[in-house]
PDB file of C-alpha atoms in Angstrom:
ATOM      1  CA  MET J   1       0.000   0.000   0.000  1.00 44.00           C
ATOM      2  CA  SER J   2       1.335   3.437  -0.847  1.00 47.00           C
ATOM      3  CA  LEU J   3       0.449   6.661   0.905  1.00 45.00           C
ATOM      4  CA  LYS J   4       0.072   9.885  -1.004  1.00 49.00           C
ATOM      5  CA  GLY J   5       1.269  13.189   0.404  1.00 45.00           C
ATOM      6  CA  MET J   6      -2.282  14.426   0.823  1.00 44.00           C
ATOM      7  CA  ASN J   7      -3.114  11.399   2.986  1.00 44.00           C
ATOM      8  CA  LEU J   8      -0.131  12.032   5.232  1.00 40.00           C
ATOM      9  CA  SER J   9      -1.051  15.671   5.677  1.00 41.00           C
ATOM     10  CA  GLY J  10      -4.744  14.986   6.205  1.00 45.00           C
ATOM     11  CA  GLY J  11      -5.832  16.016   2.728  1.00 45.00           C
ATOM     12  CA  LYS J  12      -8.889  15.056   0.750  1.00 44.00           C
ATOM     13  CA  GLY J  13      -7.853  11.673  -0.605  1.00 51.00           C
ATOM     14  CA  ASN J  14     -10.348  10.035  -2.956  1.00 57.00           C
ATOM     15  CA  ARG J  15     -13.478  10.836  -0.956  1.00 59.00           C
ATOM     16  CA  GLY J  16     -13.336  14.631  -0.939  1.00 63.00           C
ATOM     17  CA  ARG J  17     -14.418  16.797   1.964  1.00 65.00           C
ATOM     18  CA  VAL J  18     -17.675  16.211   3.764  1.00 59.00           C
ATOM     19  CA  LYS J  19     -20.395  18.853   3.273  1.00 62.00           C
ATOM     20  CA  ASP J  20     -20.159  21.553   5.957  1.00 64.00           C
ATOM     21  CA  ASP J  21     -16.905  19.952   7.150  1.00 75.00           C
ATOM     22  CA  TYR J  22     -18.833  17.574   9.414  1.00 86.00           C
ATOM     23  CA  TYR J  23     -16.187  15.478  11.165  1.00 85.00           C
ATOM     24  CA  ALA J  24     -17.450  14.698  14.663  1.00 92.00           C
ATOM     25  CA  THR J  25     -15.138  14.238  17.629  1.00 96.00           C
ATOM     26  CA  PRO J  26     -15.335  10.692  19.038  1.00 96.00           C
ATOM     27  CA  PRO J  27     -17.095  10.831  22.442  1.00 97.00           C
ATOM     28  CA  GLU J  28     -14.554   8.541  24.102  1.00 97.00           C
ATOM     29  CA  ASP J  29     -11.762  10.978  23.205  1.00 97.00           C
ATOM     30  CA  ILE J  30     -13.762  13.889  24.635  1.00 98.00           C
ATOM     31  CA  ARG J  31     -14.194  11.991  27.914  1.00 98.00           C
ATOM     32  CA  ILE J  32     -10.458  11.295  28.097  1.00 98.00           C
ATOM     33  CA  PHE J  33      -9.809  15.008  27.632  1.00 98.00           C
ATOM     34  CA  LEU J  34     -12.380  16.191  30.189  1.00 98.00           C
ATOM     35  CA  ASP J  35     -11.105  13.688  32.765  1.00 98.00           C
ATOM     36  CA  ARG J  36      -7.585  15.001  32.234  1.00 98.00           C
ATOM     37  CA  LEU J  37      -8.758  18.614  32.612  1.00 98.00           C
ATOM     38  CA  LYS J  38     -10.375  17.765  35.926  1.00 97.00           C
ATOM     39  CA  GLN J  39      -7.222  15.954  37.043  1.00 98.00           C
ATOM     40  CA  ASP J  40      -5.184  19.062  36.169  1.00 97.00           C
ATOM     41  CA  GLY J  41      -7.523  21.411  38.045  1.00 96.00           C
ATOM     42  CA  LEU J  42      -8.933  22.954  34.859  1.00 97.00           C
ATOM     43  CA  ASP J  43     -12.479  21.597  35.050  1.00 96.00           C
ATOM     44  CA  LEU J  44     -15.189  23.694  33.392  1.00 98.00           C
ATOM     45  CA  ASN J  45     -17.579  25.785  35.466  1.00 97.00           C
ATOM     46  CA  GLY J  46     -20.707  27.635  34.426  1.00 98.00           C
ATOM     47  CA  SER J  47     -22.374  27.782  31.029  1.00 98.00           C
ATOM     48  CA  ILE J  48     -20.919  26.036  27.981  1.00 99.00           C
ATOM     49  CA  LEU J  49     -21.725  26.806  24.336  1.00 99.00           C
ATOM     50  CA  GLU J  50     -21.113  24.144  21.677  1.00 98.00           C
ATOM     51  CA  PRO J  51     -21.684  26.182  18.473  1.00 98.00           C
ATOM     52  CA  ALA J  52     -20.924  23.407  15.941  1.00 98.00           C
ATOM     53  CA  CYS J  53     -22.702  20.547  17.674  1.00 98.00           C
ATOM     54  CA  GLY J  54     -23.537  18.418  14.611  1.00 96.00           C
ATOM     55  CA  GLY J  55     -25.262  15.261  15.826  1.00 96.00           C
ATOM     56  CA  GLY J  56     -24.425  15.988  19.457  1.00 97.00           C
ATOM     57  CA  HIS J  57     -21.337  13.822  19.867  1.00 97.00           C
ATOM     58  CA  MET J  58     -19.599  16.444  22.026  1.00 98.00           C
ATOM     59  CA  SER J  59     -22.757  17.940  23.522  1.00 98.00           C
ATOM     60  CA  ASP J  60     -23.966  14.601  24.901  1.00 98.00           C
ATOM     61  CA  VAL J  61     -20.666  14.154  26.741  1.00 98.00           C
ATOM     62  CA  LEU J  62     -20.899  17.710  28.086  1.00 98.00           C
ATOM     63  CA  VAL J  63     -24.454  17.038  29.282  1.00 98.00           C
ATOM     64  CA  ASP J  64     -23.232  13.880  31.065  1.00 98.00           C
ATOM     65  CA  TYR J  65     -20.434  15.798  32.787  1.00 98.00           C
ATOM     66  CA  TYR J  66     -22.044  19.168  33.502  1.00 98.00           C
ATOM     67  CA  GLY J  67     -25.834  18.816  33.190  1.00 98.00           C
ATOM     68  CA  LYS J  68     -28.207  19.835  30.394  1.00 98.00           C
ATOM     69  CA  GLU J  69     -29.026  23.143  32.105  1.00 98.00           C
ATOM     70  CA  ASN J  70     -25.445  24.348  31.521  1.00 98.00           C
ATOM     71  CA  ILE J  71     -25.096  23.355  27.853  1.00 98.00           C
ATOM     72  CA  THR J  72     -26.267  25.240  24.747  1.00 98.00           C
ATOM     73  CA  SER J  73     -25.904  23.376  21.441  1.00 98.00           C
ATOM     74  CA  THR J  74     -26.294  25.106  18.071  1.00 98.00           C
ATOM     75  CA  ASP J  75     -25.115  24.555  14.492  1.00 98.00           C
ATOM     76  CA  ILE J  76     -25.682  25.872  10.973  1.00 97.00           C
ATOM     77  CA  VAL J  77     -27.469  22.573  10.188  1.00 95.00           C
ATOM     78  CA  ASP J  78     -30.119  20.755  12.224  1.00 97.00           C
ATOM     79  CA  ARG J  79     -28.895  17.146  12.289  1.00 96.00           C
ATOM     80  CA  GLY J  80     -31.682  15.931  14.561  1.00 96.00           C
ATOM     81  CA  TYR J  81     -29.781  16.229  17.850  1.00 98.00           C
ATOM     82  CA  HIS J  82     -32.273  15.746  20.716  1.00 97.00           C
ATOM     83  CA  TYR J  83     -30.955  18.687  22.779  1.00 98.00           C
ATOM     84  CA  PHE J  84     -30.551  21.020  19.794  1.00 98.00           C
ATOM     85  CA  ASP J  85     -31.017  24.708  20.698  1.00 98.00           C
ATOM     86  CA  GLY J  86     -31.569  25.959  17.170  1.00 98.00           C
ATOM     87  CA  VAL J  87     -29.951  26.722  13.842  1.00 98.00           C
ATOM     88  CA  LYS J  88     -27.405  29.517  14.247  1.00 98.00           C
ATOM     89  CA  ASP J  89     -24.333  30.551  12.297  1.00 98.00           C
ATOM     90  CA  PHE J  90     -21.637  31.087  14.906  1.00 98.00           C
ATOM     91  CA  LEU J  91     -19.658  33.476  12.731  1.00 98.00           C
ATOM     92  CA  LYS J  92     -22.597  35.588  11.543  1.00 98.00           C
ATOM     93  CA  ASP J  93     -25.240  35.510  14.267  1.00 98.00           C
ATOM     94  CA  ASP J  94     -25.235  37.238  17.637  1.00 98.00           C
ATOM     95  CA  PHE J  95     -24.650  35.105  20.712  1.00 98.00           C
ATOM     96  CA  ASP J  96     -25.078  35.748  24.412  1.00 97.00           C
ATOM     97  CA  LYS J  97     -22.092  35.651  26.705  1.00 98.00           C
ATOM     98  CA  TYR J  98     -21.052  32.228  27.995  1.00 98.00           C
ATOM     99  CA  HIS J  99     -18.510  31.151  30.565  1.00 98.00           C
ATOM    100  CA  ASN J 100     -17.023  28.627  28.135  1.00 98.00           C
ATOM    101  CA  VAL J 101     -17.079  27.860  24.412  1.00 99.00           C
ATOM    102  CA  MET J 102     -16.050  24.326  23.459  1.00 99.00           C
ATOM    103  CA  THR J 103     -16.223  22.893  19.950  1.00 98.00           C
ATOM    104  CA  ASN J 104     -14.628  21.143  17.004  1.00 98.00           C
ATOM    105  CA  PRO J 105     -14.765  23.948  14.414  1.00 97.00           C
ATOM    106  CA  PRO J 106     -14.580  23.529  10.638  1.00 95.00           C
ATOM    107  CA  PHE J 107     -10.804  23.685  10.190  1.00 92.00           C
ATOM    108  CA  LYS J 108     -10.880  26.330   7.470  1.00 94.00           C
ATOM    109  CA  TYR J 109     -12.755  28.633   9.866  1.00 97.00           C
ATOM    110  CA  ALA J 110     -10.853  27.680  13.019  1.00 97.00           C
ATOM    111  CA  GLN J 111      -9.275  31.097  13.482  1.00 97.00           C
ATOM    112  CA  GLU J 112     -12.603  32.881  13.058  1.00 98.00           C
ATOM    113  CA  PHE J 113     -14.212  30.499  15.561  1.00 98.00           C
ATOM    114  CA  ILE J 114     -11.435  31.165  18.061  1.00 98.00           C
ATOM    115  CA  GLU J 115     -11.721  34.926  17.672  1.00 98.00           C
ATOM    116  CA  LYS J 116     -15.518  34.902  18.092  1.00 98.00           C
ATOM    117  CA  ALA J 117     -15.309  32.502  21.047  1.00 98.00           C
ATOM    118  CA  LEU J 118     -12.782  34.759  22.774  1.00 98.00           C
ATOM    119  CA  GLU J 119     -15.235  37.643  22.382  1.00 98.00           C
ATOM    120  CA  ILE J 120     -18.229  35.913  23.956  1.00 98.00           C
ATOM    121  CA  SER J 121     -16.582  33.774  26.677  1.00 98.00           C
ATOM    122  CA  SER J 122     -15.605  34.876  30.164  1.00 98.00           C
ATOM    123  CA  ASP J 123     -13.672  31.810  31.300  1.00 98.00           C
ATOM    124  CA  LYS J 124     -12.351  29.312  28.739  1.00 98.00           C
ATOM    125  CA  VAL J 125     -12.269  28.624  25.012  1.00 98.00           C
ATOM    126  CA  LEU J 126     -11.547  25.003  24.051  1.00 98.00           C
ATOM    127  CA  MET J 127     -10.999  24.072  20.413  1.00 98.00           C
ATOM    128  CA  PHE J 128     -10.382  20.581  19.035  1.00 98.00           C
ATOM    129  CA  ALA J 129      -8.228  20.874  15.907  1.00 97.00           C
ATOM    130  CA  LYS J 130      -5.382  19.431  13.908  1.00 96.00           C
ATOM    131  CA  ILE J 131      -1.973  20.287  15.334  1.00 96.00           C
ATOM    132  CA  GLN J 132      -1.436  22.114  12.024  1.00 96.00           C
ATOM    133  CA  LEU J 133      -3.490  24.912  13.540  1.00 97.00           C
ATOM    134  CA  LEU J 134      -0.146  26.167  14.861  1.00 96.00           C
ATOM    135  CA  GLU J 135       1.057  26.827  11.292  1.00 94.00           C
ATOM    136  CA  GLY J 136       0.229  29.786   9.076  1.00 90.00           C
ATOM    137  CA  GLN J 137       1.194  33.455   8.885  1.00 92.00           C
ATOM    138  CA  LYS J 138      -2.329  34.678   9.571  1.00 91.00           C
ATOM    139  CA  ARG J 139      -2.747  32.453  12.608  1.00 94.00           C
ATOM    140  CA  ARG J 140       0.694  33.461  13.847  1.00 95.00           C
ATOM    141  CA  GLU J 141      -0.677  36.940  14.506  1.00 93.00           C
ATOM    142  CA  LEU J 142      -3.567  35.426  16.443  1.00 94.00           C
ATOM    143  CA  PHE J 143      -1.270  33.247  18.541  1.00 95.00           C
ATOM    144  CA  GLU J 144       1.153  36.083  19.251  1.00 94.00           C
ATOM    145  CA  THR J 145      -1.693  38.353  20.374  1.00 94.00           C
ATOM    146  CA  ASN J 146      -3.763  35.660  22.108  1.00 95.00           C
ATOM    147  CA  PRO J 147      -1.558  32.633  22.778  1.00 96.00           C
ATOM    148  CA  PRO J 148      -3.373  29.546  24.035  1.00 97.00           C
ATOM    149  CA  SER J 149      -2.855  28.844  27.723  1.00 97.00           C
ATOM    150  CA  TYR J 150      -2.632  25.110  27.138  1.00 98.00           C
ATOM    151  CA  ILE J 151      -2.341  22.689  24.249  1.00 98.00           C
ATOM    152  CA  TYR J 152      -3.302  19.092  25.014  1.00 98.00           C
ATOM    153  CA  VAL J 153      -1.897  16.809  22.323  1.00 98.00           C
ATOM    154  CA  TYR J 154      -3.279  13.316  21.819  1.00 97.00           C
ATOM    155  CA  SER J 155      -0.442  10.804  22.015  1.00 95.00           C
ATOM    156  CA  GLY J 156      -2.584   8.225  20.216  1.00 91.00           C
ATOM    157  CA  ARG J 157      -4.523   8.688  16.993  1.00 89.00           C
ATOM    158  CA  VAL J 158      -7.950  10.271  17.135  1.00 90.00           C
ATOM    159  CA  ASN J 159     -10.170   9.296  14.231  1.00 87.00           C
ATOM    160  CA  PRO J 160     -12.870  11.933  13.610  1.00 88.00           C
ATOM    161  CA  LEU J 161     -16.229  10.524  12.556  1.00 80.00           C
ATOM    162  CA  ARG J 162     -16.923  11.385   8.915  1.00 82.00           C
ATOM    163  CA  ASN J 163     -20.512  12.665   8.608  1.00 63.00           C
ATOM    164  CA  GLY J 164     -20.878  11.763  12.291  1.00 64.00           C
ATOM    165  CA  MET J 165     -20.713   8.043  11.514  1.00 68.00           C
ATOM    166  CA  ALA J 166     -18.477   5.657  13.467  1.00 65.00           C
ATOM    167  CA  THR J 167     -17.767   3.490  10.391  1.00 58.00           C
ATOM    168  CA  ASP J 168     -17.599   3.760   6.628  1.00 64.00           C
ATOM    169  CA  GLU J 169     -20.078   2.203   4.178  1.00 66.00           C
ATOM    170  CA  ASN J 170     -18.352  -1.176   4.631  1.00 62.00           C
ATOM    171  CA  GLY J 171     -18.575  -1.121   8.425  1.00 66.00           C
ATOM    172  CA  LYS J 172     -14.887  -0.312   8.833  1.00 70.00           C
ATOM    173  CA  LYS J 173     -13.835   2.172  11.514  1.00 68.00           C
ATOM    174  CA  TRP J 174     -12.303   5.389  10.245  1.00 52.00           C
ATOM    175  CA  SER J 175      -8.554   5.844  10.499  1.00 65.00           C
ATOM    176  CA  SER J 176      -6.477   8.983  10.334  1.00 70.00           C
ATOM    177  CA  THR J 177      -2.851   9.949   9.838  1.00 74.00           C
ATOM    178  CA  MET J 178      -3.413  13.357  11.426  1.00 88.00           C
ATOM    179  CA  CYS J 179      -2.389  14.537  14.879  1.00 94.00           C
ATOM    180  CA  PHE J 180      -5.080  16.289  16.921  1.00 97.00           C
ATOM    181  CA  ALA J 181      -4.974  18.470  19.994  1.00 98.00           C
ATOM    182  CA  TRP J 182      -7.143  20.625  22.223  1.00 98.00           C
ATOM    183  CA  PHE J 183      -6.240  24.302  22.204  1.00 98.00           C
ATOM    184  CA  ILE J 184      -7.344  26.051  25.396  1.00 98.00           C
ATOM    185  CA  TRP J 185      -7.530  29.746  26.192  1.00 98.00           C
ATOM    186  CA  ASP J 186      -8.007  30.249  29.942  1.00 98.00           C
ATOM    187  CA  LYS J 187      -8.816  33.884  30.647  1.00 96.00           C
ATOM    188  CA  LYS J 188      -7.822  33.473  34.296  1.00 93.00           C
ATOM    189  CA  CYS J 189      -4.360  32.220  33.367  1.00 92.00           C
ATOM    190  CA  SER J 190      -1.403  34.410  32.372  1.00 83.00           C
ATOM    191  CA  ASN J 191       1.325  31.790  31.899  1.00 81.00           C
ATOM    192  CA  GLU J 192       3.164  31.052  28.687  1.00 92.00           C
ATOM    193  CA  THR J 193       1.613  28.276  26.611  1.00 96.00           C
ATOM    194  CA  VAL J 194       1.907  24.896  28.364  1.00 97.00           C
ATOM    195  CA  VAL J 195       1.937  21.750  26.215  1.00 97.00           C
ATOM    196  CA  ARG J 196       0.660  18.528  27.721  1.00 98.00           C
ATOM    197  CA  TRP J 197      -0.044  15.061  26.320  1.00 97.00           C
ATOM    198  CA  ILE J 198      -3.109  12.906  26.758  1.00 96.00           C
TER     199      ILE J 198
END
């Protein structure tokens, strides 16, 4: 089997990109992350907005950990999530203030999601993204002005769920060559960026 450069870098491959960049975060990997946050004394408090909730993969875990009354789940598409709080475009619509914003943003809009989340949050912003988020001249300005407080890098592979599905059309689990991490902005923290592994 040969690997093409685009596969190694997380490119399109033969399938192309999913409509609306819908690659859900596996719930088990979210739980691992939240458990580690709690262990490190960085547990979330107060209201949490998930503005790209898709089918609720992340929101359901947040509800389990923090209670439905603290979670608001929106998206630009209604995918039938049972706790869906309405169709909203995070980058275009107005949002109330929240203590925390936690999501897996469409990668091509990751910077815009971060900037908007920093505007409307009072405590933490938590973004699940490819480690490649650290690259780029435009994002360099963002990181120099608003460096993340923490970056939690997965030491094992995380395989995002294409179209929210756990397996492909043949029942095979998805696999990925990409490295993922959680980028955290903690507004109560003034330290230089700390990198940790989970």
